[in-house]
Amino acid sequence: MKQRTFTILKPDTVARRNVGGVIARLEQEGFEILGAKRLHLTTEQAQAFYAVHAERPFYRSLVEFMTSGPVWVMALERDNAVEHLRKVMGATDSQKAEKGTIRAQFGTNIERNAIHGSDSPENAKIEVGFFFSGSELV
Ligand code: UDP
Ligand code: MG
């Protein structure tokens, strides 16, 4: 069954000119890009997007990182999209991510890990809706 998920190509990916490399990999994996835009997240947007982590020790630094430069936000579609994107991304810590994963190839460490992917179909819907209106996804 086709399913949607949400991804952010994080500021490290944009700064290191890896946007094309990550998108090529996503297309090779069968994801269709339904919508994409380049944004420079405000502190308020980053705080709200990662609100679930507000009490975690890394939250402040994460918000600073995510607002440090432009990102690309994208809505993706594929069979089993949420689970498949998480698999292709690899573990949160780029240093520990499995060989061949996006985070192993393009990330630097546990914070600067190249890419965000929704962790459940429910959160995918919320996260797509955070950045896109229905008419923007074709
Ligand atoms: N993060 C961090 N330190 C940690 C854990 C996470 O800086 O110890 C950052 C990292 O950029 C990660 C994001 O916070 O992608 C969200 O964390 P989460 O546990 O949701 O990891 P993810 O779902 O992105 O793998
Ligand atoms: Mg997460």
mmCIF file of C-alpha atoms and ligand atoms in Angstrom:
data_model
loop_
_atom_site.group_PDB
_atom_site.id
_atom_site.type_symbol
_atom_site.label_atom_id
_atom_site.label_comp_id
_atom_site.label_asym_id
_atom_site.label_seq_id
_atom_site.Cartn_x
_atom_site.Cartn_y
_atom_site.Cartn_z
ATOM 1 C CA MET A 1 0.000 0.000 0.000
ATOM 2 C CA LYS A 2 1.291 3.430 -0.947
ATOM 3 C CA GLN A 3 2.052 5.531 2.065
ATOM 4 C CA ARG A 4 3.451 9.000 2.695
ATOM 5 C CA THR A 5 6.304 10.017 4.906
ATOM 6 C CA PHE A 6 8.099 13.233 5.701
ATOM 7 C CA THR A 7 11.788 14.044 5.524
ATOM 8 C CA ILE A 8 14.078 16.984 6.214
ATOM 9 C CA LEU A 9 17.455 17.255 4.526
ATOM 10 C CA LYS A 10 19.154 18.925 7.473
ATOM 11 C CA PRO A 11 21.436 22.006 7.430
ATOM 12 C CA ASP A 12 24.597 19.856 7.293
ATOM 13 C CA THR A 13 23.352 18.192 4.075
ATOM 14 C CA VAL A 14 22.652 21.550 2.435
ATOM 15 C CA ALA A 15 25.949 23.102 3.623
ATOM 16 C CA ARG A 16 27.981 20.137 2.353
ATOM 17 C CA ARG A 17 26.238 20.132 -1.068
ATOM 18 C CA ASN A 18 24.846 16.656 -0.456
ATOM 19 C CA VAL A 19 21.228 17.507 -1.354
ATOM 20 C CA GLY A 20 21.520 15.926 -4.805
ATOM 21 C CA GLY A 21 23.246 12.838 -3.428
ATOM 22 C CA VAL A 22 20.537 12.224 -0.844
ATOM 23 C CA ILE A 23 17.704 12.855 -3.315
ATOM 24 C CA ALA A 24 19.314 10.473 -5.836
ATOM 25 C CA ARG A 25 19.404 7.784 -3.167
ATOM 26 C CA LEU A 26 15.773 8.404 -2.195
ATOM 27 C CA GLU A 27 14.675 8.093 -5.831
ATOM 28 C CA GLN A 28 16.734 4.912 -6.256
ATOM 29 C CA GLU A 29 14.852 3.545 -3.246
ATOM 30 C CA GLY A 30 11.559 4.109 -5.047
ATOM 31 C CA PHE A 31 10.370 7.199 -3.232
ATOM 32 C CA GLU A 32 8.377 9.705 -5.248
ATOM 33 C CA ILE A 33 8.867 13.318 -4.169
ATOM 34 C CA LEU A 34 5.348 14.760 -3.882
ATOM 35 C CA GLY A 35 6.479 18.148 -2.621
ATOM 36 C CA ALA A 36 9.724 19.857 -1.672
ATOM 37 C CA LYS A 37 10.778 23.264 -0.492
ATOM 38 C CA ARG A 38 13.852 24.991 0.825
ATOM 39 C CA LEU A 39 13.276 26.779 4.127
ATOM 40 C CA HIS A 40 15.334 28.408 6.825
ATOM 41 C CA LEU A 41 13.541 27.211 9.955
ATOM 42 C CA THR A 42 12.817 29.761 12.645
ATOM 43 C CA THR A 43 13.631 28.921 16.257
ATOM 44 C CA GLU A 44 9.882 28.683 16.909
ATOM 45 C CA GLN A 45 9.383 26.224 14.031
ATOM 46 C CA ALA A 46 12.301 24.018 15.109
ATOM 47 C CA GLN A 47 11.174 24.055 18.747
ATOM 48 C CA ALA A 48 7.627 23.103 17.744
ATOM 49 C CA PHE A 49 8.749 20.413 15.299
ATOM 50 C CA TYR A 50 10.939 18.765 17.961
ATOM 51 C CA ALA A 51 8.626 19.556 20.907
ATOM 52 C CA VAL A 52 8.555 15.856 21.860
ATOM 53 C CA HIS A 53 12.260 16.218 22.762
ATOM 54 C CA ALA A 54 11.863 19.482 24.746
ATOM 55 C CA GLU A 55 13.020 17.908 28.013
ATOM 56 C CA ARG A 56 15.993 16.085 26.507
ATOM 57 C CA PRO A 57 19.529 17.380 27.149
ATOM 58 C CA PHE A 58 20.246 17.681 23.421
ATOM 59 C CA TYR A 59 17.149 19.794 22.619
ATOM 60 C CA ARG A 60 18.735 23.251 22.781
ATOM 61 C CA SER A 61 21.700 22.249 20.640
ATOM 62 C CA LEU A 62 19.401 20.415 18.190
ATOM 63 C CA VAL A 63 17.250 23.530 17.730
ATOM 64 C CA GLU A 64 20.391 25.629 17.162
ATOM 65 C CA PHE A 65 21.666 23.143 14.587
ATOM 66 C CA MET A 66 18.338 22.894 12.763
ATOM 67 C CA THR A 67 18.153 26.710 12.490
ATOM 68 C CA SER A 68 21.836 27.152 11.540
ATOM 69 C CA GLY A 69 21.144 27.189 7.791
ATOM 70 C CA PRO A 70 18.576 26.278 5.162
ATOM 71 C CA VAL A 71 16.992 22.835 4.921
ATOM 72 C CA TRP A 72 14.863 21.013 2.359
ATOM 73 C CA VAL A 73 11.540 19.646 3.627
ATOM 74 C CA MET A 74 9.944 16.948 1.486
ATOM 75 C CA ALA A 75 6.852 14.778 1.388
ATOM 76 C CA LEU A 76 7.653 11.326 -0.015
ATOM 77 C CA GLU A 77 5.480 8.453 -1.220
ATOM 78 C CA ARG A 78 6.218 4.748 -1.599
ATOM 79 C CA ASP A 79 4.968 1.362 -0.441
ATOM 80 C CA ASN A 80 5.671 1.089 3.284
ATOM 81 C CA ALA A 81 7.278 4.544 3.128
ATOM 82 C CA VAL A 82 7.694 5.260 6.836
ATOM 83 C CA GLU A 83 9.445 2.012 7.705
ATOM 84 C CA HIS A 84 11.494 1.952 4.518
ATOM 85 C CA LEU A 85 12.807 5.487 4.987
ATOM 86 C CA ARG A 86 13.851 4.719 8.561
ATOM 87 C CA LYS A 87 15.743 1.669 7.307
ATOM 88 C CA VAL A 88 17.507 3.561 4.524
ATOM 89 C CA MET A 89 18.389 6.425 6.898
ATOM 90 C CA GLY A 90 20.095 4.169 9.424
ATOM 91 C CA ALA A 91 20.699 4.671 13.141
ATOM 92 C CA THR A 92 20.427 8.149 14.672
ATOM 93 C CA ASP A 93 24.170 8.292 15.370
ATOM 94 C CA SER A 94 25.915 8.583 12.001
ATOM 95 C CA GLN A 95 29.034 7.028 13.548
ATOM 96 C CA LYS A 96 27.020 3.899 14.390
ATOM 97 C CA ALA A 97 24.757 3.831 11.340
ATOM 98 C CA GLU A 98 24.923 0.658 9.250
ATOM 99 C CA LYS A 99 27.170 0.774 6.195
ATOM 100 C CA GLY A 100 25.246 1.834 3.102
ATOM 101 C CA THR A 101 22.703 3.956 4.964
ATOM 102 C CA ILE A 102 22.193 7.661 4.246
ATOM 103 C CA ARG A 103 23.363 8.660 7.707
ATOM 104 C CA ALA A 104 26.513 6.536 7.420
ATOM 105 C CA GLN A 105 27.306 8.041 4.014
ATOM 106 C CA PHE A 106 26.324 11.669 4.519
ATOM 107 C CA GLY A 107 26.105 12.304 8.294
ATOM 108 C CA THR A 108 28.827 13.331 10.744
ATOM 109 C CA ASN A 109 27.722 12.450 14.292
ATOM 110 C CA ILE A 110 24.647 11.882 16.470
ATOM 111 C CA GLU A 111 23.393 15.447 15.965
ATOM 112 C CA ARG A 112 24.575 16.299 12.459
ATOM 113 C CA ASN A 113 23.058 13.216 10.895
ATOM 114 C CA ALA A 114 22.017 14.500 7.470
ATOM 115 C CA ILE A 115 18.326 13.584 7.434
ATOM 116 C CA HIS A 116 15.086 13.399 9.419
ATOM 117 C CA GLY A 117 12.420 10.783 8.778
ATOM 118 C CA SER A 118 9.031 10.342 10.443
ATOM 119 C CA ASP A 119 8.941 7.487 12.958
ATOM 120 C CA SER A 120 5.295 6.388 12.471
ATOM 121 C CA PRO A 121 2.469 6.826 9.938
ATOM 122 C CA GLU A 122 0.631 9.011 12.474
ATOM 123 C CA ASN A 123 3.623 11.322 12.912
ATOM 124 C CA ALA A 124 4.193 11.334 9.145
ATOM 125 C CA LYS A 125 0.717 12.834 8.668
ATOM 126 C CA ILE A 126 1.348 15.437 11.374
ATOM 127 C CA GLU A 127 4.797 16.344 10.014
ATOM 128 C CA VAL A 128 3.660 16.586 6.366
ATOM 129 C CA GLY A 129 0.837 18.841 7.572
ATOM 130 C CA PHE A 130 3.291 20.972 9.534
ATOM 131 C CA PHE A 131 4.977 22.130 6.317
ATOM 132 C CA PHE A 132 2.626 21.442 3.392
ATOM 133 C CA SER A 133 -0.968 22.191 2.484
ATOM 134 C CA GLY A 134 -2.843 19.477 0.579
ATOM 135 C CA SER A 135 -2.782 21.411 -2.688
ATOM 136 C CA GLU A 136 1.041 21.570 -2.608
ATOM 137 C CA LEU A 137 1.349 17.779 -2.892
ATOM 138 C CA VAL A 138 0.834 16.445 -6.386
HETATM 139 N N1 UDP B 1 19.881 14.028 18.597
HETATM 140 C C1 UDP B 1 21.008 14.520 19.232
HETATM 141 N N2 UDP B 1 21.516 13.817 20.310
HETATM 142 C C2 UDP B 1 20.964 12.664 20.751
HETATM 143 C C3 UDP B 1 19.823 12.163 20.101
HETATM 144 C C4 UDP B 1 19.309 12.865 19.025
HETATM 145 O O1 UDP B 1 21.531 15.573 18.865
HETATM 146 O O2 UDP B 1 21.477 12.072 21.730
HETATM 147 C C5 UDP B 1 19.306 14.775 17.456
HETATM 148 C C6 UDP B 1 19.562 14.124 16.098
HETATM 149 O O3 UDP B 1 19.740 15.166 15.130
HETATM 150 C C7 UDP B 1 18.262 13.366 15.877
HETATM 151 C C8 UDP B 1 17.236 14.316 16.481
HETATM 152 O O4 UDP B 1 17.895 14.863 17.619
HETATM 153 O O5 UDP B 1 18.024 13.097 14.494
HETATM 154 C C9 UDP B 1 15.938 13.668 16.905
HETATM 155 O O6 UDP B 1 16.233 12.586 17.768
HETATM 156 P P1 UDP B 1 15.493 11.188 17.620
HETATM 157 O O7 UDP B 1 15.778 10.392 18.853
HETATM 158 O O8 UDP B 1 14.059 11.423 17.265
HETATM 159 O O9 UDP B 1 16.281 10.490 16.400
HETATM 160 P P2 UDP B 1 15.813 10.156 14.903
HETATM 161 O O10 UDP B 1 14.351 9.824 14.951
HETATM 162 O O11 UDP B 1 16.081 11.393 14.078
HETATM 163 O O12 UDP B 1 16.666 8.992 14.495
HETATM 164 MG MG MG B 2 12.766 10.857 15.766
#
